[in-house]
Short mmCIF file of C-alpha atoms in Angstrom, two decimals:
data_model
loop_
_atom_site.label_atom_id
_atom_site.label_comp_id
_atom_site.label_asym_id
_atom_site.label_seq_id
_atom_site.Cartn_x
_atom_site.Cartn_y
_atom_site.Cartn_z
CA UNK A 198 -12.46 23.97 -0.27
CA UNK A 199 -10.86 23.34 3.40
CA UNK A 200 -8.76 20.51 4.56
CA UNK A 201 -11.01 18.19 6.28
CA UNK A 202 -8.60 16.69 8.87
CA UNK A 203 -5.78 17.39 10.83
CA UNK A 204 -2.70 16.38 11.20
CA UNK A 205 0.27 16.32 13.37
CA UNK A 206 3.25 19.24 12.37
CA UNK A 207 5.85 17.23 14.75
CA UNK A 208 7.06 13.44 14.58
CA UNK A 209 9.52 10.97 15.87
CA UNK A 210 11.37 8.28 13.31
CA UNK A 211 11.75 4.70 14.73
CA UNK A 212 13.77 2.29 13.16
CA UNK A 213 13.08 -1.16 12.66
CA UNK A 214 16.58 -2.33 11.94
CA UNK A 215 20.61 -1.18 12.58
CA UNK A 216 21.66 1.47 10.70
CA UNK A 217 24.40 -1.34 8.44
CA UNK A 218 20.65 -3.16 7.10
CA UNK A 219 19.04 -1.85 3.97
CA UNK A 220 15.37 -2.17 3.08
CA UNK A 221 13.29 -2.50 -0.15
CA UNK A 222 10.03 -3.48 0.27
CA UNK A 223 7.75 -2.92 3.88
CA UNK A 224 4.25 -4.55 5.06
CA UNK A 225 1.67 -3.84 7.87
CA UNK A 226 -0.36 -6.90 8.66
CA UNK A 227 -4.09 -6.40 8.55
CA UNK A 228 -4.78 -4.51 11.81
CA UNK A 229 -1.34 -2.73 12.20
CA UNK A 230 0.22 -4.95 14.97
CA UNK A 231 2.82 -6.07 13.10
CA UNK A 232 5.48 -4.71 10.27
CA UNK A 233 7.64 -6.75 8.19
CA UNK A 234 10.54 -5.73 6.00
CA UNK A 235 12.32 -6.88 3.00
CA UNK A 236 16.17 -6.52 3.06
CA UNK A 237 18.57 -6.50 0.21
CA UNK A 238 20.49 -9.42 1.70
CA UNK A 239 17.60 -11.47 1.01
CA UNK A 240 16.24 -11.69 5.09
CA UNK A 241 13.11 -10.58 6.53
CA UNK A 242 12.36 -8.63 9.76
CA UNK A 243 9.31 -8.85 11.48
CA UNK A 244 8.26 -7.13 14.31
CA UNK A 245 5.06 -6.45 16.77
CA UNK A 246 4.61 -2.77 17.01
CA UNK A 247 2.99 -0.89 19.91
CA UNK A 248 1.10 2.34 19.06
CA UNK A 249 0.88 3.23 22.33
CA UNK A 250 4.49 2.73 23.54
CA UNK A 251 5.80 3.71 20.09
CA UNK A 252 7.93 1.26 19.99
CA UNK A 253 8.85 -2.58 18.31
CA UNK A 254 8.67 -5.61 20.22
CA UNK A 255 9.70 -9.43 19.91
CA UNK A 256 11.67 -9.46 16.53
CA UNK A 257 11.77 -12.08 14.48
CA UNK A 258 14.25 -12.36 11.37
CA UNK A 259 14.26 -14.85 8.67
CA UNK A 260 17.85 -15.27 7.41
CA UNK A 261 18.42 -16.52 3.99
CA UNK A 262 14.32 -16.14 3.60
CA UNK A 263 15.45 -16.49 -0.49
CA UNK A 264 18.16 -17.32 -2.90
CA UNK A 265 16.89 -14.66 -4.87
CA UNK A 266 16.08 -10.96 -3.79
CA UNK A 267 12.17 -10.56 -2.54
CA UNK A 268 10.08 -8.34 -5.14
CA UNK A 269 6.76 -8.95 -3.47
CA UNK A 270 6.16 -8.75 0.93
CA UNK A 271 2.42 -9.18 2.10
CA UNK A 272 0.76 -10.25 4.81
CA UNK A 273 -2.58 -12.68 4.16
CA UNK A 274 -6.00 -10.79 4.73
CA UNK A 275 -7.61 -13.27 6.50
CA UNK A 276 -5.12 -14.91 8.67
CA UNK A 277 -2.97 -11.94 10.25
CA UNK A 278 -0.01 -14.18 11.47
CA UNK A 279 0.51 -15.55 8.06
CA UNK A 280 3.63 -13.77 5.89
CA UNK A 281 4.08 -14.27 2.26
CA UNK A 282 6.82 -13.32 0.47
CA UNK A 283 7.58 -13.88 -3.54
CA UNK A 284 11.01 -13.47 -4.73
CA UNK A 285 13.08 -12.55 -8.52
CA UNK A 286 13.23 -16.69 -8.82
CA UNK A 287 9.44 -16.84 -9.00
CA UNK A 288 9.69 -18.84 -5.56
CA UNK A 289 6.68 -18.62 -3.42
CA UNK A 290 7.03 -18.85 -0.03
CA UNK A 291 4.40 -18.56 3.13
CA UNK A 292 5.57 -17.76 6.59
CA UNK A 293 3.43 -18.24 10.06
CA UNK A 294 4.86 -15.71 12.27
CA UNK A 295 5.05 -16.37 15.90
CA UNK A 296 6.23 -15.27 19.03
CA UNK A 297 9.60 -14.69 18.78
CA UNK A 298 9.67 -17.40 16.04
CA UNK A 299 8.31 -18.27 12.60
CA UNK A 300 7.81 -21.71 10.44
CA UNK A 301 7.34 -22.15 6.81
CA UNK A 302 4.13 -23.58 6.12
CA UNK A 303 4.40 -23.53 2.14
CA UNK A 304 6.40 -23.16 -0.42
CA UNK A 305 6.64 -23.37 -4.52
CA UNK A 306 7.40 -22.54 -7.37
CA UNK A 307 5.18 -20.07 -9.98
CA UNK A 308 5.01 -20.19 -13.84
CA UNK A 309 5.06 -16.41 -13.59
CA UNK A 310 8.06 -14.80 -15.15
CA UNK A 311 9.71 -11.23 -12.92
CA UNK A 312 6.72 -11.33 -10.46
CA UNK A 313 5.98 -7.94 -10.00
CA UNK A 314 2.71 -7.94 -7.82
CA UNK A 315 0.58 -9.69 -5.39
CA UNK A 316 -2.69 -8.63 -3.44
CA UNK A 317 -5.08 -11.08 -1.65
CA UNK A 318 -8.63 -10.70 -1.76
CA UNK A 319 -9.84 -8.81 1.28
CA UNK A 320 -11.54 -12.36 2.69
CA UNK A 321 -8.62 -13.90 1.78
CA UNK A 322 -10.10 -16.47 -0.56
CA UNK A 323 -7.66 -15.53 -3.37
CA UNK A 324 -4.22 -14.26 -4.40
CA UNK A 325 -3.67 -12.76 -7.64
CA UNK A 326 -0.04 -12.49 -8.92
CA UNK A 327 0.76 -10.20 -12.28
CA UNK A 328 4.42 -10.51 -13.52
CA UNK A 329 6.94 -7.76 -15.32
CA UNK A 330 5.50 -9.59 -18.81
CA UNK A 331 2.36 -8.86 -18.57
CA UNK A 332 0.81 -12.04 -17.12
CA UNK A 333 -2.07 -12.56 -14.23
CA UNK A 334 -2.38 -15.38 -12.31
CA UNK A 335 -5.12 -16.13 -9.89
CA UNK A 336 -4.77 -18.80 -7.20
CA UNK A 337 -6.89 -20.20 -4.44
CA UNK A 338 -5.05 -19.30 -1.39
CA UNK A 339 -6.33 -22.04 0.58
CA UNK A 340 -4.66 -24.47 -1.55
CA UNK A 341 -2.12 -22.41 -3.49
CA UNK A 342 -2.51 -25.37 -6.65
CA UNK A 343 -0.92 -24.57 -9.88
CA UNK A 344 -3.55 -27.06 -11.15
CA UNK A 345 -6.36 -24.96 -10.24
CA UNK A 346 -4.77 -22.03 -10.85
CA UNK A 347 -6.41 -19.07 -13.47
CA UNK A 348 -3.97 -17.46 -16.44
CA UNK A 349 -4.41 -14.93 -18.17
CA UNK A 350 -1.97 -12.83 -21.00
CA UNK A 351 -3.02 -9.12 -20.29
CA UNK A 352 -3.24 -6.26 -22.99
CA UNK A 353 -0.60 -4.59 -20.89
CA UNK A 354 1.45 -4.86 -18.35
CA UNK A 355 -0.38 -4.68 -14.83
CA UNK A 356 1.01 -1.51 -13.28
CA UNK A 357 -1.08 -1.72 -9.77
CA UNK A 358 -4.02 -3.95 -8.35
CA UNK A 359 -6.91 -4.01 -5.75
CA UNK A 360 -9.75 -5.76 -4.99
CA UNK A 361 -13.23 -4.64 -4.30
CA UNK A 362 -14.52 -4.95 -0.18
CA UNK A 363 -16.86 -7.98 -1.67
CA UNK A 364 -13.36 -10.12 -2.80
CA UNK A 365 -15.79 -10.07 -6.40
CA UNK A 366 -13.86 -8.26 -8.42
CA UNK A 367 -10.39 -7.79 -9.50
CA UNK A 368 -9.09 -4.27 -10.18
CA UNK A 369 -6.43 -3.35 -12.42
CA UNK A 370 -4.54 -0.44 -13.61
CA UNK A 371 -2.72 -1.26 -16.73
CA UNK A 372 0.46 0.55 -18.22
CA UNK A 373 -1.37 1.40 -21.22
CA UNK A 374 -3.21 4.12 -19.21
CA UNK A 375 -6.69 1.59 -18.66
CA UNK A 376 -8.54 0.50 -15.64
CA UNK A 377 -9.58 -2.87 -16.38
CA UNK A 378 -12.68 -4.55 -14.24
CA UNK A 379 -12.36 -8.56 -13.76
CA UNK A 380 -15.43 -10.61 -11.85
CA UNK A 381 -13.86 -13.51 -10.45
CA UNK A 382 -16.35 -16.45 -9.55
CA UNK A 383 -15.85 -19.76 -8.08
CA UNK A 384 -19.02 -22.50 -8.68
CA UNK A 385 -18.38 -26.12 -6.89
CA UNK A 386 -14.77 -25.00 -6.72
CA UNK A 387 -14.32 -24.06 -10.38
CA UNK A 388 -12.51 -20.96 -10.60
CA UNK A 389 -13.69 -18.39 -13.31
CA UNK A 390 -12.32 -14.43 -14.00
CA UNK A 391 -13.72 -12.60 -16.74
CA UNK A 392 -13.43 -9.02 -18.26
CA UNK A 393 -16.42 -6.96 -17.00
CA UNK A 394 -15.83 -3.09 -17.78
CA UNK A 395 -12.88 -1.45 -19.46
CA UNK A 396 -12.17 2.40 -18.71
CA UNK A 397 -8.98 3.88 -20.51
CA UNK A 398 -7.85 6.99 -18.02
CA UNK A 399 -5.22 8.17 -19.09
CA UNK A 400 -2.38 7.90 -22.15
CA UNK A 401 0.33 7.20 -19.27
CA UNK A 402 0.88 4.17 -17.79
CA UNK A 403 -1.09 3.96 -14.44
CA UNK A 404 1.53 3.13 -11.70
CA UNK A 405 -0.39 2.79 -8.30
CA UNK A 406 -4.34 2.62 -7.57
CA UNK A 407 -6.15 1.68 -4.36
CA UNK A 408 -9.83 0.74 -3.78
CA UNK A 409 -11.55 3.28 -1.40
CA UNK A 410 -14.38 0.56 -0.28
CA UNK A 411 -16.07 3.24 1.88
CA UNK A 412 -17.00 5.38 -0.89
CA UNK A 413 -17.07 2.97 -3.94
CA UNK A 414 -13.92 4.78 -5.46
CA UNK A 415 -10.79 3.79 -7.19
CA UNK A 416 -8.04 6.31 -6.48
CA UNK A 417 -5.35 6.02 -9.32
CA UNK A 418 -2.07 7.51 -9.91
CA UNK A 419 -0.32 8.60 -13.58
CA UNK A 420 2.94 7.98 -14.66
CA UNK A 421 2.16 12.10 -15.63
CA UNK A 422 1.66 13.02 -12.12
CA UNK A 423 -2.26 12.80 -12.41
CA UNK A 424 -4.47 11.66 -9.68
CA UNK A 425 -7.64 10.11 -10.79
CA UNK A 426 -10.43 9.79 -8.69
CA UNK A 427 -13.10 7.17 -10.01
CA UNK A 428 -16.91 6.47 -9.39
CA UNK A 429 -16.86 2.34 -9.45
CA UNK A 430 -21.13 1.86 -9.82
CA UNK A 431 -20.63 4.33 -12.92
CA UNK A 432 -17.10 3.97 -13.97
CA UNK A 433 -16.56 7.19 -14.59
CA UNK A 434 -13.48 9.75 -13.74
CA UNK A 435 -15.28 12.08 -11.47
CA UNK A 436 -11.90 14.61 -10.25
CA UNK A 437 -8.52 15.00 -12.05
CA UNK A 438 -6.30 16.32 -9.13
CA UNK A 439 -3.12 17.54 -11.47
CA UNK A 440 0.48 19.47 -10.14
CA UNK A 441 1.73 16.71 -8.65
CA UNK A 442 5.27 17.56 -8.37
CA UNK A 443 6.95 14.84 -9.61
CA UNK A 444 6.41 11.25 -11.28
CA UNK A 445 4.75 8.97 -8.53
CA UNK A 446 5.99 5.80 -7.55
CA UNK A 447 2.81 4.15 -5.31
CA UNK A 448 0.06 5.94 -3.41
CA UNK A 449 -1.61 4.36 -0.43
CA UNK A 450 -5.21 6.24 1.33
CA UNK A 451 -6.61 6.18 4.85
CA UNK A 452 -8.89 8.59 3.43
CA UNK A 453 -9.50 10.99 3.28
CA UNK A 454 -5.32 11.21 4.13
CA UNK A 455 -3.37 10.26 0.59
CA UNK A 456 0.73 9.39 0.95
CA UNK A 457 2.16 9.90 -1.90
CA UNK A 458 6.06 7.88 -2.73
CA UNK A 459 7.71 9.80 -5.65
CA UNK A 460 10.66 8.22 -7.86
CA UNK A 461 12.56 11.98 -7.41
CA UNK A 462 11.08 13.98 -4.23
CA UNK A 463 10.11 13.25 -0.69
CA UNK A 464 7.16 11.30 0.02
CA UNK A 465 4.05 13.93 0.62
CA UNK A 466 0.95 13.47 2.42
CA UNK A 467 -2.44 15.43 0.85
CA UNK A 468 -6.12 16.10 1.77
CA UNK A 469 -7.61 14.75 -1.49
CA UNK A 470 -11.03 16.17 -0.46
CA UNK A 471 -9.54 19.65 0.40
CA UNK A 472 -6.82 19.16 -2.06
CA UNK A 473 -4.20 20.44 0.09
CA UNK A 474 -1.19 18.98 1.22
CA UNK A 475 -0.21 18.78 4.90
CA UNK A 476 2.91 17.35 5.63
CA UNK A 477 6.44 16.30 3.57
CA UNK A 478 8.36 13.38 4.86
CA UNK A 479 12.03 14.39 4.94
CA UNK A 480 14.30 12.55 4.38
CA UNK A 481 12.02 10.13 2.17
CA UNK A 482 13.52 10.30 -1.13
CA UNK A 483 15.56 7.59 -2.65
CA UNK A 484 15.49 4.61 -5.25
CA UNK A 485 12.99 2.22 -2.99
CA UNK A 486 10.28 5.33 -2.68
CA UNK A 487 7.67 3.93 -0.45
CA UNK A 488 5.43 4.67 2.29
CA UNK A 489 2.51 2.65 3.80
CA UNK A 490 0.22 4.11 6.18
CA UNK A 491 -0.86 2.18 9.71
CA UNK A 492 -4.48 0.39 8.93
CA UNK A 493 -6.02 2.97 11.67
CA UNK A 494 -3.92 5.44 12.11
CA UNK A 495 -3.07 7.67 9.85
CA UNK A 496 -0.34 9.42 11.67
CA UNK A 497 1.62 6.46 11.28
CA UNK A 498 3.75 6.26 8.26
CA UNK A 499 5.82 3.45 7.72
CA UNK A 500 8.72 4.51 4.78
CA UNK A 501 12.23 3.48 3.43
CA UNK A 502 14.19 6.63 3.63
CA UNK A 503 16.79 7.69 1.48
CA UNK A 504 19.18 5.64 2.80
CA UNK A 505 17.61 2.37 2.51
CA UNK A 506 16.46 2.21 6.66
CA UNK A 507 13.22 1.17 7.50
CA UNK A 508 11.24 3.43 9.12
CA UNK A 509 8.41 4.47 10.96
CA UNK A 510 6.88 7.67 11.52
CA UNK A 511 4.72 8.43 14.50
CA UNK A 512 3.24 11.91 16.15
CA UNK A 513 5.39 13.30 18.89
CA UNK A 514 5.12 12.81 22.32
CA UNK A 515 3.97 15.99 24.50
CA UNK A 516 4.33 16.34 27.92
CA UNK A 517 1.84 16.90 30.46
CA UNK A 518 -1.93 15.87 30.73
CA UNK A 519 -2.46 11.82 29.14
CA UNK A 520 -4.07 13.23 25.15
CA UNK A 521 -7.11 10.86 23.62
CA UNK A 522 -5.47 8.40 20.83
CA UNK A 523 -6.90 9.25 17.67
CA UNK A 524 -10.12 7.43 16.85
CA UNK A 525 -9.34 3.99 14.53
CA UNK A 526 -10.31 4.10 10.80
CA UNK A 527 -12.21 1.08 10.21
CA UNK A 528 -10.68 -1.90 8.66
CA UNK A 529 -10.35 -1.92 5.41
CA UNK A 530 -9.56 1.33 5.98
CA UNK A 531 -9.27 2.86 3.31
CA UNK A 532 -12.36 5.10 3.15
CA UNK A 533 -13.99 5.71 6.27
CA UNK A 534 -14.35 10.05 5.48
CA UNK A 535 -13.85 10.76 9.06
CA UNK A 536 -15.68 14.28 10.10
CA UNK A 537 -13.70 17.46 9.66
CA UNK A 538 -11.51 18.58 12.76
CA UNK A 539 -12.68 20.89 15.07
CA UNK A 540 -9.96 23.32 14.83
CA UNK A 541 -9.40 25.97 12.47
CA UNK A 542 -9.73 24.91 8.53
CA UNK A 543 -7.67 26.86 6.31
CA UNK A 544 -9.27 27.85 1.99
CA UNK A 545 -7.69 26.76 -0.49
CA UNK A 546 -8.07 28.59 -4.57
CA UNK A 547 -8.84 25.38 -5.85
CA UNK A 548 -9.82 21.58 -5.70
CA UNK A 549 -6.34 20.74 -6.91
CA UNK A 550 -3.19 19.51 -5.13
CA UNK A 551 -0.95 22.73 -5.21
CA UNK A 552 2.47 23.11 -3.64
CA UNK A 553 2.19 26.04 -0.78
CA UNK A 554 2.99 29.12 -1.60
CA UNK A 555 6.60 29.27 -0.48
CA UNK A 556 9.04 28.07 -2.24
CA UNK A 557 10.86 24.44 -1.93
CA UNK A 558 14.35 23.28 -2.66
CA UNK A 559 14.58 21.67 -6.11
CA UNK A 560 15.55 18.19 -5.62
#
């Protein structure tokens, strides 16, 4: 096996905020032009950021955006300047993001209990909404009506979710180590979700997946450090990818790149076709372990560090003669197997992420 892309060994860290603000939860909008951040004193930043530049323009921060802390930050599929945020006291709110300004455009309350979750379809049609007990909820974004909204009590609590690239079917990765399959369907504006395929993976609790839409695949991560790799059309686990080194928090793909947020290590960045991995984020580790990649480019990495700071992660600038930006990944981007580099591949002993041969710190 070789690794099948390459990737930067040098980077510079932007910040999005002053060292004093603290960060739990970050968001790329759909095509990467803007980031917003959850802070612990219940405001949101959001700024335009310039690939090119490498650097954040026109801020905009909503102060007070809750009463309660924000568990859930995403940005609406289909309408990129639209911001919704869901906070600890189930209150639903929807931001339109301007220049240099913002508006609330919608706001109420859910039945949910600890919202945990939220992912809208990729044509924006739906949002789905899974809570700490164990409870989905599927709403009609365009409305966002309790009335017409779907329930449903799960098996298990919902540990990640995705949706397929058709917005048909729901994808969920329960705690009780199942990947559960829902077809959601919508007649003369009657909603209807129902159970189509059932796959147990694993006996611990799936924590993160993600839909890979240009190869059909669900990617999903183990409480046990497992990495399951999944054929949708036949629902079977094709590759276990095992010796990860510690319990993972969330994974997120621009394949065939995989950044990996661990609850005890720094955040680590594999090949999952070559199985190798090529890059550790120092400085990553910490209670709010995440890390999202930029929608086309993969040497972008947005993270919370250890101390709480959101940041963002780009390839160093070199001096001399202008370099070619790296090509887009499409948009869903999460699957677009981009050909192998044209430099040097290195061989690897097996098709399983392994830790290089020299040794690490313990952390």
């Amino acid at each position: 096996m070789t690794i099948t892309f390459s990737y930067p060994r040098e980077f510079d860290t932007l910040s999005l905020d002053p060292p004093h603000f603290r960060s739990s939860l970050l968001a790329w909008d759909a095509d990467g032009t803007r980031i917003a951040c959850a802070r612990t004193d219940k405001s949101i930043k959001v700024a335009k950021f310039d690939h090119i530049r490498q650097k954040f323009d026109d801020p905009v921060v909503i102060t007070a955006a809750h009463e309660s802390p924000v568990a859930v930050l995403i940005w609406e599929c289909s309408r990129n300047a639209r911001l919704t945020a869901i906070s600890t006291d189930c209150t639903l709110k929807v931001w339109e993001i301007k220049t240099k300004a913002h508006k609330l455009v919608r706001s109420l309350k859910l039945a949910n209990t600890a919202p945990k979750l939220a992912k809208y379809s990729p044509d924006g049609r739906y949002l789905a909404i899974a809570d700490k007990e164990a409870n989905l909820i599927l709403l009609d974004s365009s409305t966002l009506q309790l009335s017409t909204a779907i329930s449903i009590k799960m098996s298990s609590q919902i540990g990640d979710m995705d949706w397929d690239a058709d917005s048909e079917t729901l994808i969920c990765g329960l705690t009780d180590g199942s990947l559960q399959l829902y077809r959601v369907q919508n007649n003369n504006n009657l909603h209807a979700i129902e159970l189509i395929q059932s796959l147990h993976l694993s006996d611990s609790p799936i924590v993160s997946i993600k839909y890979i839409a240009d190869r059909n695949q669900i990617l999903a991560a183990g409480l046990d450090g497992q990495l399951l790799v999944v054929d949708v059309q036949l629902l079977i686990c094709t590759k276990s990818l095992y010796n990860l080194d510690d319990a993972p928090v969330c994974i997120d793909i621009l394949a065939p790149a995989v950044a990996i947020s661990y609850q005890n290590n720094n955040v680590r960045i594999f090949d999952m076709d070559g199985g190798e991995e090529v890059h550790e984020v120092k400085n990553s580790k910490g209670d709010n372990a995440l890390a999202k990649f930029h929608p086309q480019f993969r040497e972008i990495l947005a993270y919370i560090d250890g101390s709480g700071k959101a940041t963002v992660m780009v390839a160093k600038k070199r001096t001399g003669p202008a370099r070619a930006l790296p090509r887009p990944v499409s948009s869903r981007g999460r699957g677009s197997g981009l050909s192998a580099s044209s430099g040097p591949s290195r061989t690897i002993r097996s098709d399983r992420f392994e830790r290089p041969n020299a040794k690490r710190p313990k952390y």
